[in-house]
PDB file of C-alpha atoms in Angstrom:
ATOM      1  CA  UNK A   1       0.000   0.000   0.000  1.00 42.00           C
ATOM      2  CA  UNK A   2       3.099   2.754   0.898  1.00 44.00           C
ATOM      3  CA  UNK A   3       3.602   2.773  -3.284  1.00 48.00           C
ATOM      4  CA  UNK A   4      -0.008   4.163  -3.673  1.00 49.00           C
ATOM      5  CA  UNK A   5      -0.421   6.044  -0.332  1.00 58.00           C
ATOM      6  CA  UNK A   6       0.390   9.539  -1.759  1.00 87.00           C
ATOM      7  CA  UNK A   7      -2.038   9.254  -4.312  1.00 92.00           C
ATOM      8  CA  UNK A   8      -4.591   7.533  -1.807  1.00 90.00           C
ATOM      9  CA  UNK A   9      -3.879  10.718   0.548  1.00 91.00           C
ATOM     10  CA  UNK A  10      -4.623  13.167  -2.187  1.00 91.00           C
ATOM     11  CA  UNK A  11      -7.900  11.538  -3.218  1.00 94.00           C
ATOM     12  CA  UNK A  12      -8.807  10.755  -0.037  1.00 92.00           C
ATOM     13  CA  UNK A  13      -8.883  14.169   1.107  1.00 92.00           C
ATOM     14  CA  UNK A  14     -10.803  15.338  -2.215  1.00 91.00           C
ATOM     15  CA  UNK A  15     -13.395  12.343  -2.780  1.00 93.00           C
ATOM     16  CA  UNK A  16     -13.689  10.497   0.831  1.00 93.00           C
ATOM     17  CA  UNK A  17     -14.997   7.441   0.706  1.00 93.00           C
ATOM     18  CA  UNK A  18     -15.051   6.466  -3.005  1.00 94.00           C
ATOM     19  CA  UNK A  19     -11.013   7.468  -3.333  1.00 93.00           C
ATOM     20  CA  UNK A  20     -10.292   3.462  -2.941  1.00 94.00           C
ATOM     21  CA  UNK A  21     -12.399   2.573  -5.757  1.00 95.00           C
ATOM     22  CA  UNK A  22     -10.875   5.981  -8.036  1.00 95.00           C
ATOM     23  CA  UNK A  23      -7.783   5.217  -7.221  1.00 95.00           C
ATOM     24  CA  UNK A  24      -8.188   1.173  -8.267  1.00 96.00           C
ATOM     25  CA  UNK A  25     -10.087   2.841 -11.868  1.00 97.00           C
ATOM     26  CA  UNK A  26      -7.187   5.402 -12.311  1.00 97.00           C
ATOM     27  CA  UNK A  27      -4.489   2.765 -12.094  1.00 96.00           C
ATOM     28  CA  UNK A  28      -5.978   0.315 -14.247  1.00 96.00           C
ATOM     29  CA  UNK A  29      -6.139   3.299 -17.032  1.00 97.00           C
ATOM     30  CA  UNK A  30      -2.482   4.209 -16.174  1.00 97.00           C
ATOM     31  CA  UNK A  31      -1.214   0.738 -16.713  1.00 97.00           C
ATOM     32  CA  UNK A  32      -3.063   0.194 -20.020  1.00 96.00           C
ATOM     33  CA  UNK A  33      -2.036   3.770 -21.342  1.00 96.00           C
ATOM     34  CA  UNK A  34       1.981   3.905 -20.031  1.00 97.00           C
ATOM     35  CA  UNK A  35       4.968   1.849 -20.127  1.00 97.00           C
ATOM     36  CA  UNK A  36       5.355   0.256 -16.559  1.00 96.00           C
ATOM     37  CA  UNK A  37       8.209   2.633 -16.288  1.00 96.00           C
ATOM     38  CA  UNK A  38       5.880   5.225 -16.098  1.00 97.00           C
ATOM     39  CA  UNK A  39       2.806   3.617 -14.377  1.00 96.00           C
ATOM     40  CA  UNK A  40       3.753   5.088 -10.652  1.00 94.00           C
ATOM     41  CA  UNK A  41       4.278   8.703 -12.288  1.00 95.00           C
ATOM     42  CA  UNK A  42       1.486   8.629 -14.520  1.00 97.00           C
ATOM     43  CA  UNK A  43      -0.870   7.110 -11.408  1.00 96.00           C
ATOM     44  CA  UNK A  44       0.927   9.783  -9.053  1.00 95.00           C
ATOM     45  CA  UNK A  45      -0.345  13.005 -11.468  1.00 96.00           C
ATOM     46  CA  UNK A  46      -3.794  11.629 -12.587  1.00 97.00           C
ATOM     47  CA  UNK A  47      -4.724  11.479  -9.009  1.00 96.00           C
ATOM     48  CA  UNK A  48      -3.653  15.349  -8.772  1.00 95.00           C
ATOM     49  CA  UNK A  49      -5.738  16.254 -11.915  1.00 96.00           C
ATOM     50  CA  UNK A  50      -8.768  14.089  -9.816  1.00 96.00           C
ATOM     51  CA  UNK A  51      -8.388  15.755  -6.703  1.00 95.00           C
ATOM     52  CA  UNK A  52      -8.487  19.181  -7.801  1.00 94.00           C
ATOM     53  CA  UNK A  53     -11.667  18.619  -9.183  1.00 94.00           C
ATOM     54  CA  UNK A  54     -11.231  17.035 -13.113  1.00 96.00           C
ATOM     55  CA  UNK A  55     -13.745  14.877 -13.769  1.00 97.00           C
ATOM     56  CA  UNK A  56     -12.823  10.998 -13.647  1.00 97.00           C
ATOM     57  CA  UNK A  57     -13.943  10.341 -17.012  1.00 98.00           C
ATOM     58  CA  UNK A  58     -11.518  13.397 -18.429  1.00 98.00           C
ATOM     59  CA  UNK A  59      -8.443  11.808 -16.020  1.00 98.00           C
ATOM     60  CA  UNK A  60      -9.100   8.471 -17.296  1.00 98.00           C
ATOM     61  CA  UNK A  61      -9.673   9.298 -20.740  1.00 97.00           C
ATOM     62  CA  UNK A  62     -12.802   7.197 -21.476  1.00 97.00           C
ATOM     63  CA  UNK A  63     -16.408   6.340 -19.786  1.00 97.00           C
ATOM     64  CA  UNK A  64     -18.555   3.381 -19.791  1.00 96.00           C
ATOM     65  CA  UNK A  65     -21.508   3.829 -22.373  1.00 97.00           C
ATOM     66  CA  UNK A  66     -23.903   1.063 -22.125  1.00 96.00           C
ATOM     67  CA  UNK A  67     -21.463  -1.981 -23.926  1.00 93.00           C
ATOM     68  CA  UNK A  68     -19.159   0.546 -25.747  1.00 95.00           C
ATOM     69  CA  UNK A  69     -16.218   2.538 -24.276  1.00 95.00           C
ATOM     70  CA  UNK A  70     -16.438   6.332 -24.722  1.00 97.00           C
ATOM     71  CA  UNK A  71     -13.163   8.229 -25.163  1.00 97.00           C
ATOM     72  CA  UNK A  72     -13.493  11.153 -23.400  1.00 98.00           C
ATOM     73  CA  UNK A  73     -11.957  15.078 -23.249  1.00 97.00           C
ATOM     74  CA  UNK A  74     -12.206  18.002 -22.398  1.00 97.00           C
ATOM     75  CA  UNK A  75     -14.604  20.623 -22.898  1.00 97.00           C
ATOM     76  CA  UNK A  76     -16.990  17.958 -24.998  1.00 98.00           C
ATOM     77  CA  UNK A  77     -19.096  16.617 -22.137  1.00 97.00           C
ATOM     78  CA  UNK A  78     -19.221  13.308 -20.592  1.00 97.00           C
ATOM     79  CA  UNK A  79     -22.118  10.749 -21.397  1.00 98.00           C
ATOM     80  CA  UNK A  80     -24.403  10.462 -18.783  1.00 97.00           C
ATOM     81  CA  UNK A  81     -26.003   7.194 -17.091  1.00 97.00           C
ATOM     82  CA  UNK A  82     -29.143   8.267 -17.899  1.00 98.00           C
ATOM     83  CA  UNK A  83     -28.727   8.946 -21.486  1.00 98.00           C
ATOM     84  CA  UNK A  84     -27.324   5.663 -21.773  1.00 98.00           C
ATOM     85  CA  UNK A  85     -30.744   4.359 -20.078  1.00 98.00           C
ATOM     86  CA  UNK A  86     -33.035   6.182 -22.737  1.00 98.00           C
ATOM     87  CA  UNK A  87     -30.181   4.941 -25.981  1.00 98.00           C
ATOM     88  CA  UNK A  88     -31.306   1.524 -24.790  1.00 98.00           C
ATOM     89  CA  UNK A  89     -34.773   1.594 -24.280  1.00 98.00           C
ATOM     90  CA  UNK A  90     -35.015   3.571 -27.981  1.00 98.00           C
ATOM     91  CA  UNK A  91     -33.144   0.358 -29.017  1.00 97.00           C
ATOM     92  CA  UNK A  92     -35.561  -1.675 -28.154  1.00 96.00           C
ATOM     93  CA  UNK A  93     -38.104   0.116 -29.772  1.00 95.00           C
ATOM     94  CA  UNK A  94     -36.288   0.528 -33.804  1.00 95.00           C
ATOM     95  CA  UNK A  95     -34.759  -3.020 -33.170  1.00 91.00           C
ATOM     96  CA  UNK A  96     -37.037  -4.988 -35.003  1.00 92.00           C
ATOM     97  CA  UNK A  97     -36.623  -2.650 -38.056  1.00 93.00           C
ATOM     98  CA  UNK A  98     -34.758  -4.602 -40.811  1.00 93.00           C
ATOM     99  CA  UNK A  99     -32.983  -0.660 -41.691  1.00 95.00           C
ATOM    100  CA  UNK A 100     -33.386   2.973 -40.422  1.00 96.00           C
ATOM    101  CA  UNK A 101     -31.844   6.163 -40.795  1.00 97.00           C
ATOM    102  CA  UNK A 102     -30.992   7.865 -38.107  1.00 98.00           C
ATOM    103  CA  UNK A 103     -30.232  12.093 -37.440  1.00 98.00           C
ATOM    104  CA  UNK A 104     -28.618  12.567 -34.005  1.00 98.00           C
ATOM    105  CA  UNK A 105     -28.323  16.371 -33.021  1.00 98.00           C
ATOM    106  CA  UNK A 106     -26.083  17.991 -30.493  1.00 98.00           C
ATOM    107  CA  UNK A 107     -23.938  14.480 -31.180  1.00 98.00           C
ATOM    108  CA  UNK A 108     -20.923  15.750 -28.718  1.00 98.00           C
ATOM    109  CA  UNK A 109     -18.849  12.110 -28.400  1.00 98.00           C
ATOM    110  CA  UNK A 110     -21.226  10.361 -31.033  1.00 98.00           C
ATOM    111  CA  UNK A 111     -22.107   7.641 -28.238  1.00 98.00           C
ATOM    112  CA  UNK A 112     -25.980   7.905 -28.834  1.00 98.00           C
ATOM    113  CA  UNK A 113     -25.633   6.942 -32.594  1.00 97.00           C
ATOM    114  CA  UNK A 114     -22.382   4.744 -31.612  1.00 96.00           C
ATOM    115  CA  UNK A 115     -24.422   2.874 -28.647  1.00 96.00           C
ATOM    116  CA  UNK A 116     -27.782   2.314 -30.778  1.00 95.00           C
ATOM    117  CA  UNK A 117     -25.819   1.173 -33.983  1.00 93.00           C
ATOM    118  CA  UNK A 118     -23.980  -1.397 -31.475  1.00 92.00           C
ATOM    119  CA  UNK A 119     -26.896  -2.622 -30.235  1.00 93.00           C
ATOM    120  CA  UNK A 120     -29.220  -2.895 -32.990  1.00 92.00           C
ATOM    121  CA  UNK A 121     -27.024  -5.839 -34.220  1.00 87.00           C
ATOM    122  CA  UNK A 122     -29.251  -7.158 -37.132  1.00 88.00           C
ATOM    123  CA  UNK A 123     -30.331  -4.127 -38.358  1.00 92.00           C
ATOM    124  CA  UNK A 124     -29.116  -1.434 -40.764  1.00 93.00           C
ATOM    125  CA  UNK A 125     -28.212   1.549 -39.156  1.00 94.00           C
ATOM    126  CA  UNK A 126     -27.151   4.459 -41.642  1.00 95.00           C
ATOM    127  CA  UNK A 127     -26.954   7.736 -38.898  1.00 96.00           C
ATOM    128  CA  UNK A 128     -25.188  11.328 -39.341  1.00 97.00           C
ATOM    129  CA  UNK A 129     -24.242  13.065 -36.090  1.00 98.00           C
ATOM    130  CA  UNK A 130     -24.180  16.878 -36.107  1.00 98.00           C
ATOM    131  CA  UNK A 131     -22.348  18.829 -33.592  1.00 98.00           C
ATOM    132  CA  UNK A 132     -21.388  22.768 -33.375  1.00 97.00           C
ATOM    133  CA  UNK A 133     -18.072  22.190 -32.054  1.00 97.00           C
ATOM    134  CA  UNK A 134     -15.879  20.909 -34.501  1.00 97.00           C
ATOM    135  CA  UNK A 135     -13.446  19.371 -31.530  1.00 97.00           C
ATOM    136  CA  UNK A 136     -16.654  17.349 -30.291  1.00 98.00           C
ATOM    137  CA  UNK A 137     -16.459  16.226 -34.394  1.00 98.00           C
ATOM    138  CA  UNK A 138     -12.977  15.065 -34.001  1.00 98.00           C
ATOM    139  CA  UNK A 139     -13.939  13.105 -30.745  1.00 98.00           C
ATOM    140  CA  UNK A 140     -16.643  11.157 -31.779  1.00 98.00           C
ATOM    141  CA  UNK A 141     -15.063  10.355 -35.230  1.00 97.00           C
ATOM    142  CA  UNK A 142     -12.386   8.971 -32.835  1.00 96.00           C
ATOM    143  CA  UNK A 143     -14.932   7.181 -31.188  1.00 96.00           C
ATOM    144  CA  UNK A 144     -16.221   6.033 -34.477  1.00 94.00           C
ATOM    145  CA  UNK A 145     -12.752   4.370 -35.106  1.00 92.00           C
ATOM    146  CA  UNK A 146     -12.833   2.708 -31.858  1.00 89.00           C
ATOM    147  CA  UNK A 147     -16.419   1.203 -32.031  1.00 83.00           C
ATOM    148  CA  UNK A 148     -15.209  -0.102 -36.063  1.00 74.00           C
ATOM    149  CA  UNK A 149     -12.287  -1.885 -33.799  1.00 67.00           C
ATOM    150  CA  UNK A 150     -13.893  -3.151 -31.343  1.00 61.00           C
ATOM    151  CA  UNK A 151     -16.076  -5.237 -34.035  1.00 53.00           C
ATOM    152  CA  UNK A 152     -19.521  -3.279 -33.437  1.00 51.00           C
ATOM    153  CA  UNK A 153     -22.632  -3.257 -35.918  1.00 50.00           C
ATOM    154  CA  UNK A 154     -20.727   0.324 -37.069  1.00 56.00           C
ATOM    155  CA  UNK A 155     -18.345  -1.522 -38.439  1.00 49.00           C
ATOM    156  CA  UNK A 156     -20.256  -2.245 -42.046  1.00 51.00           C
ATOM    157  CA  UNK A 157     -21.007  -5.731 -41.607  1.00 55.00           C
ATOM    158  CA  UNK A 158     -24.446  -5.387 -41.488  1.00 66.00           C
ATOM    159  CA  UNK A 159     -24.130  -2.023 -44.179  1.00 76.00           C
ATOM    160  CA  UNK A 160     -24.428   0.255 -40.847  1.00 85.00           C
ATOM    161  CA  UNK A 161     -22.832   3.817 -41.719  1.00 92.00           C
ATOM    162  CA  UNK A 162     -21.901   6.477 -39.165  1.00 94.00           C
ATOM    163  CA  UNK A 163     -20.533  10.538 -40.112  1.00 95.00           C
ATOM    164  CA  UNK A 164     -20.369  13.181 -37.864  1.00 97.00           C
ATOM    165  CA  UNK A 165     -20.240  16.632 -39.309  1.00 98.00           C
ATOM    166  CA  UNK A 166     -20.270  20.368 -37.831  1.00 98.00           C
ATOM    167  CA  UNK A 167     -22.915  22.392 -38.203  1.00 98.00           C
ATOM    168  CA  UNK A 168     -25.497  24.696 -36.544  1.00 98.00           C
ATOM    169  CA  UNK A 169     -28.865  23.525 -35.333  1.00 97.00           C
ATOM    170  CA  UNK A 170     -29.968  27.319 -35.274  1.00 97.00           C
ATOM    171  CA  UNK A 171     -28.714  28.004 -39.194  1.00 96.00           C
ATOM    172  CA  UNK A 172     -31.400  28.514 -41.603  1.00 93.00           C
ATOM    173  CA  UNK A 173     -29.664  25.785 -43.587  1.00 94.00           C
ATOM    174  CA  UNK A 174     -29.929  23.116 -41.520  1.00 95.00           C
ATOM    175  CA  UNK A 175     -32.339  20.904 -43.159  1.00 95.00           C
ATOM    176  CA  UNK A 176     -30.146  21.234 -46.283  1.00 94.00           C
ATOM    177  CA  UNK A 177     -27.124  20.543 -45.217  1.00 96.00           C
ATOM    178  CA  UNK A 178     -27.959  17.644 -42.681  1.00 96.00           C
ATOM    179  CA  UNK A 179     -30.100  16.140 -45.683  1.00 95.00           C
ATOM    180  CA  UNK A 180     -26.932  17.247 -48.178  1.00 96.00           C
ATOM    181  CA  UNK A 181     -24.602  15.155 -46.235  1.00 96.00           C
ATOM    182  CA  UNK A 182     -26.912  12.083 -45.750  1.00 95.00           C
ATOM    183  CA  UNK A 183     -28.229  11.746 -48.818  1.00 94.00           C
ATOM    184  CA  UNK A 184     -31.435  11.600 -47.358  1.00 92.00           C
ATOM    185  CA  UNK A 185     -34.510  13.689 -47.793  1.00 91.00           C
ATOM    186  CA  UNK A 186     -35.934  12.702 -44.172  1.00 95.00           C
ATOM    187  CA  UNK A 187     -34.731  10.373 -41.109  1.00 97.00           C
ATOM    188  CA  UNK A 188     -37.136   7.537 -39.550  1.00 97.00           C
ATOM    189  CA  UNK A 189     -35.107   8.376 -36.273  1.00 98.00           C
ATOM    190  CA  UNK A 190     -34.069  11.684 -34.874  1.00 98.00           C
ATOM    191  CA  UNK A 191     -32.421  12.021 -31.499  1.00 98.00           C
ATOM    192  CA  UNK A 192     -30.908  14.854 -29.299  1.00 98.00           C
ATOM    193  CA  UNK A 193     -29.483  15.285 -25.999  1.00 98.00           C
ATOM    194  CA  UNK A 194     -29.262  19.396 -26.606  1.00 98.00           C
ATOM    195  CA  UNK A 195     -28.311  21.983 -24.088  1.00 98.00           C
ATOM    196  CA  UNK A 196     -31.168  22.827 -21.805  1.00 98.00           C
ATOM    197  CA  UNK A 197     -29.575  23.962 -18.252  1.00 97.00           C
ATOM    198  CA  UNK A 198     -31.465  27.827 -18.122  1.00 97.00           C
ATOM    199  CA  UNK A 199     -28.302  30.107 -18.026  1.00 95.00           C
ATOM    200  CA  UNK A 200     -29.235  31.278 -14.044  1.00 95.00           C
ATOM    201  CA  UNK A 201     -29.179  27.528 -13.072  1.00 96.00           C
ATOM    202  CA  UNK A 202     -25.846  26.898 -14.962  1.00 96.00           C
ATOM    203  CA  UNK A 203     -24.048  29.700 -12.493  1.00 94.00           C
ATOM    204  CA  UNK A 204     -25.157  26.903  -9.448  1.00 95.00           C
ATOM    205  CA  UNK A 205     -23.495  24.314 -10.713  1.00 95.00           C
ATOM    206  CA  UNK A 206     -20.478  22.779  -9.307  1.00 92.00           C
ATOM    207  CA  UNK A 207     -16.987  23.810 -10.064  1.00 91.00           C
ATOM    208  CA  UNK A 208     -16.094  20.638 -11.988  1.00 90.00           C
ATOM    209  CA  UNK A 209     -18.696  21.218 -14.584  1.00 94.00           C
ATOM    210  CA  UNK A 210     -18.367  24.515 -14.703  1.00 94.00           C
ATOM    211  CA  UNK A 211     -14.280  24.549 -15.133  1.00 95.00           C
ATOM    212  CA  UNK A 212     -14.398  21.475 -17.874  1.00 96.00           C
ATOM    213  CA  UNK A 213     -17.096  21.145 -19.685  1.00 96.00           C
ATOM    214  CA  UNK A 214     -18.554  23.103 -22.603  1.00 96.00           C
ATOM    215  CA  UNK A 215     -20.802  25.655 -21.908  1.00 96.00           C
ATOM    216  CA  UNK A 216     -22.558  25.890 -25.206  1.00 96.00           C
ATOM    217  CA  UNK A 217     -22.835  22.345 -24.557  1.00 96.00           C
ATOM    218  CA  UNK A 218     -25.102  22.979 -21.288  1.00 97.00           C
ATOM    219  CA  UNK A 219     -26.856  26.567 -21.537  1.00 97.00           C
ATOM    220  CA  UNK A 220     -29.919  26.029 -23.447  1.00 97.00           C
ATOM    221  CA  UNK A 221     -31.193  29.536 -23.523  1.00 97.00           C
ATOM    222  CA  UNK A 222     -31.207  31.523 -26.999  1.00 94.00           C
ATOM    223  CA  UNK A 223     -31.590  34.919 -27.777  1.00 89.00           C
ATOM    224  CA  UNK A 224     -32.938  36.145 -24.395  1.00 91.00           C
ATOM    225  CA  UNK A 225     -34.429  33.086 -23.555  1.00 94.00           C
ATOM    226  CA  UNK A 226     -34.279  32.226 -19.648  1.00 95.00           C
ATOM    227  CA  UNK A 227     -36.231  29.054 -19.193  1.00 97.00           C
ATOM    228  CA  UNK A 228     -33.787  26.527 -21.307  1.00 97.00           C
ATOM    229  CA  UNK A 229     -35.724  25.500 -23.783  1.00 98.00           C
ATOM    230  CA  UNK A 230     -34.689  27.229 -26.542  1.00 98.00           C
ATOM    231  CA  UNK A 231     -33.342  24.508 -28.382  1.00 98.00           C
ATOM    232  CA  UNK A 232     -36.449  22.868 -28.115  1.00 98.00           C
ATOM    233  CA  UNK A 233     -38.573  25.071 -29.769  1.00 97.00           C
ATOM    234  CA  UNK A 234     -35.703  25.018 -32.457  1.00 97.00           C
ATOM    235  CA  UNK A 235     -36.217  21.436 -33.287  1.00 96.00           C
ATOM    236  CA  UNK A 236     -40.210  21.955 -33.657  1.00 95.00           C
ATOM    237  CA  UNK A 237     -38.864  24.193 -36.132  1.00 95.00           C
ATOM    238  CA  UNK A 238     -36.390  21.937 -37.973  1.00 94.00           C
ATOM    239  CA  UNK A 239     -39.261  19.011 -38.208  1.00 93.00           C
ATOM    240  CA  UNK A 240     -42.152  21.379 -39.339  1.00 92.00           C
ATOM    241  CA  UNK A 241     -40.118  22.936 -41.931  1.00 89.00           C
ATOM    242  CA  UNK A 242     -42.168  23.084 -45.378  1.00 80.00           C
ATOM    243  CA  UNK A 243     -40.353  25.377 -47.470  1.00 80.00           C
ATOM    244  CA  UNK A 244     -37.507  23.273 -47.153  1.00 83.00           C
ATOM    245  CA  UNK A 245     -38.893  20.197 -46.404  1.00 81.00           C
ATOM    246  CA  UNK A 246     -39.660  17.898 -42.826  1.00 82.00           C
ATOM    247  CA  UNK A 247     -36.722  16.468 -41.731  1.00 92.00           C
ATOM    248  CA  UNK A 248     -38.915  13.025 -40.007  1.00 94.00           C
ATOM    249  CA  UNK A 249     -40.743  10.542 -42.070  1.00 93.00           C
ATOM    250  CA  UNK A 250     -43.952   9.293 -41.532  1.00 92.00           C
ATOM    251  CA  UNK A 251     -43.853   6.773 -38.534  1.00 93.00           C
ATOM    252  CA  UNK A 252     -40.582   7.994 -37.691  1.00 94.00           C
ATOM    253  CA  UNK A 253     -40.073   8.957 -34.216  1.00 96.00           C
ATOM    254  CA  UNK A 254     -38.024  11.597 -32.457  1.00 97.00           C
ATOM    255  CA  UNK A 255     -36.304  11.294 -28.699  1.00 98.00           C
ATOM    256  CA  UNK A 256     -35.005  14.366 -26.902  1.00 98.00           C
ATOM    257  CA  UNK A 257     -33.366  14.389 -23.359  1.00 98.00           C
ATOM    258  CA  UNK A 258     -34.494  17.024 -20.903  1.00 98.00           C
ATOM    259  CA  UNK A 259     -33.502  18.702 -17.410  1.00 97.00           C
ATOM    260  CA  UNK A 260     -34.915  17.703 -14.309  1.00 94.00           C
ATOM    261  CA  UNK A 261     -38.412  19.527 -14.069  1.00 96.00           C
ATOM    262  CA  UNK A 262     -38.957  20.620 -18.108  1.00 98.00           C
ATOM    263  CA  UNK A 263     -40.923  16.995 -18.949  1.00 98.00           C
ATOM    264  CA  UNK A 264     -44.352  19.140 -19.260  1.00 98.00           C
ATOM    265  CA  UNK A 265     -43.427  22.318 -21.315  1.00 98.00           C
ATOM    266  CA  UNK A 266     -41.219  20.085 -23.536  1.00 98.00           C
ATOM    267  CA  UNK A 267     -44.222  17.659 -24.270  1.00 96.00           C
ATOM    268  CA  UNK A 268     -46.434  20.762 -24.959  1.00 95.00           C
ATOM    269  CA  UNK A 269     -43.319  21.979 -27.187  1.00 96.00           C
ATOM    270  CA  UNK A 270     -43.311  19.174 -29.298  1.00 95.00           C
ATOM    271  CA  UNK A 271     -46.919  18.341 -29.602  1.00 92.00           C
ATOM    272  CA  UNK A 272     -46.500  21.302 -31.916  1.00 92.00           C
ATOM    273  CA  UNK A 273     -44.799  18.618 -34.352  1.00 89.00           C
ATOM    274  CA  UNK A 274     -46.724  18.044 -37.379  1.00 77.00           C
ATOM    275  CA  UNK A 275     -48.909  14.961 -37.662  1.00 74.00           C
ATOM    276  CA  UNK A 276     -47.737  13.680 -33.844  1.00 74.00           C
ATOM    277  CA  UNK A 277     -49.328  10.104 -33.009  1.00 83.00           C
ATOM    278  CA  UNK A 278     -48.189  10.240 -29.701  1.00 92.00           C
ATOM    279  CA  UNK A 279     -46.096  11.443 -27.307  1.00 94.00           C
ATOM    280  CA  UNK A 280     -44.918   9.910 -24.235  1.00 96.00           C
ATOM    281  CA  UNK A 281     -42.899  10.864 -21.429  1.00 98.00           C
ATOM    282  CA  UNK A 282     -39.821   8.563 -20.723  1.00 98.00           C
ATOM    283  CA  UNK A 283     -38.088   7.728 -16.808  1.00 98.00           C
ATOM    284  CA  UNK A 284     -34.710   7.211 -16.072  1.00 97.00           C
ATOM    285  CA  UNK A 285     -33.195   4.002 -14.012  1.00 97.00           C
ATOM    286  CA  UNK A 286     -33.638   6.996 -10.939  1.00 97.00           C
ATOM    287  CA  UNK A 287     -37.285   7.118 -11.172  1.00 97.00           C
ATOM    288  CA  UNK A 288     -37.086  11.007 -13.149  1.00 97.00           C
ATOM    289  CA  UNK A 289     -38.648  11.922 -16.193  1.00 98.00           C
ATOM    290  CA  UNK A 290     -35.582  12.475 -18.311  1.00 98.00           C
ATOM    291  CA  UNK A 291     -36.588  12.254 -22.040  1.00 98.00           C
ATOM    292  CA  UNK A 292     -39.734  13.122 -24.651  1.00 98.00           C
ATOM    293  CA  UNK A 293     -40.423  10.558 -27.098  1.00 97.00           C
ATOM    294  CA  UNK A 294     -42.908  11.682 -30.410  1.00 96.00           C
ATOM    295  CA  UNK A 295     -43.695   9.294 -32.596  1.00 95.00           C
ATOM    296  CA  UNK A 296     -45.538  10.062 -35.910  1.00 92.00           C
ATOM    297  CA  UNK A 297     -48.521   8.774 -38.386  1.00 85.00           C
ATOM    298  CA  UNK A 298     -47.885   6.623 -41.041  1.00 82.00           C
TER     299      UNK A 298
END
């Protein structure tokens, strides 16, 4: 134990009770990344970058996404558990489709289109991820590579495709370009994790958010906004778009993760979606209403 008992101290002091458990994740990550020469250094200053408040995903490099492993860095944010949660439930409901297309908006790491592509085994997943950062591009194109390595549906055996491009959700183009670059005139499947944290509730949050990860990424408020749902509204417009065209088929459906407390006005948001079947409100594994599911007529 005296090898690892500066790093323990640091975390210890920083984390409490989980700094055994960090400290077990961050030196299984140093020994795979580092020559054992430089395991004991390498542990030594990842548990400095921990304990003064970086993220563990960002020390580490990579986070758990359902059965994939998301490469992770800063300022493109982390996938959550509960995004993960809603990924897999959507996969269970476009599974039994033989083929879909797929539009995922606000893509960041590209593990939503990564994760359903990978589970969706036996069926033909052909997805575009947009982001507005073009370093969140680079990342998930990384993670791209690393899902076509690890032997995942992405990697063309069943004719999957995955591209990630930059590009602005709040551009008039939009529809254009996203339909330019798929060669696609609609998608059966549209998801988006978007920024929805109202600017005044973004100044609470804690230090480690606020100090790593993107804020364009998190503030959801537009053009004097203040309730976060700017980017809500936005995709109402995207979809209902006639002079350019709707972006979701008939029977498609669309999934869109929320903030704790926004489940109501973003249902009433999107019931504003043309032709709407139905819309229903999804839980999270914590019992919260975390995402809006619309699903259209045939």
């Amino acid at each position: 134990m005296a090898r690892w008992s500066s790093p323990y101290r640091l975390l210890r002091l920083a984390l409490g009770s989980s700094a055994s458990q960090e400290l077990s994740w961050i030196r299984q990550a140093a020994v795979e990344q580092y020559p054992p020469p430089q395991v004991d250094d390498a542990i030594t200053e990842m548990a400095k970058k921990r304990a003064s408040g970086m993220p563990l995903a960002y020390v580490i490099g990579d986070q758990p996404f359902g059965t994939l492993t998301i490469k992770c860095r800063p300022p493109t944010l982390i996938p959550r558990p509960e995004t993960e949660d809603w990924v897999l439930r959507l996969a269970k409901t476009v599974s039994s489709r033989k083929a879909f297309s797929l539009l995922d908006i606000c893509s960041g790491t590209g593990c939503i289109p990564l994760l359903l592509a990978h589970t969706c085994r036996n069926t033909q997943v052909r997805a575009l991820g947009v982001d507005l950062s073009p370093s969140a591009v680079e990342l998930a194109l990384e993670n791209q590579a690393m899902s076509l390595n690890s032997g995942g549906s992405v990697s063309g055996k069943n004719g999957s495709q995955i591209n990630f491009v930059a590009g602005d959700i709040f551009a008039a183009s939009f529809n254009d370009m996203v339909k330019r670059v798929a060669g696609c005139s609609a998608f059966d499947v549209i998801t988006c994790n978007p920024p929805y944290i109202p600017r005044t509730e973004y100044e609470t949050l804690t230090a480690s958010v606020k100090e790593y990860e993107d804020p364009a990424a998190l503030i959801g408020d537009k053009d004097g906004e203040t309730d976060g749902l700017s980017f809500f509204r936005r995709l109402v417009d995207i979809v209902n778009d006639q002079a350019r065209g709707p972006i979701l088929k008939p029977g498609g459906v669309m999934v869109v993760e929320h903030g704790q407390g926004q489940s109501d006005d973003v249902q009433t948001i999107l019931q504003e979606i043309a032709q709407p079947k139905r819309v229903e409100a999804w839980k999270d594994q914590y019992d919260r209403y975390r995402t809006v599911a619309v699903f259209t007529e045939e």
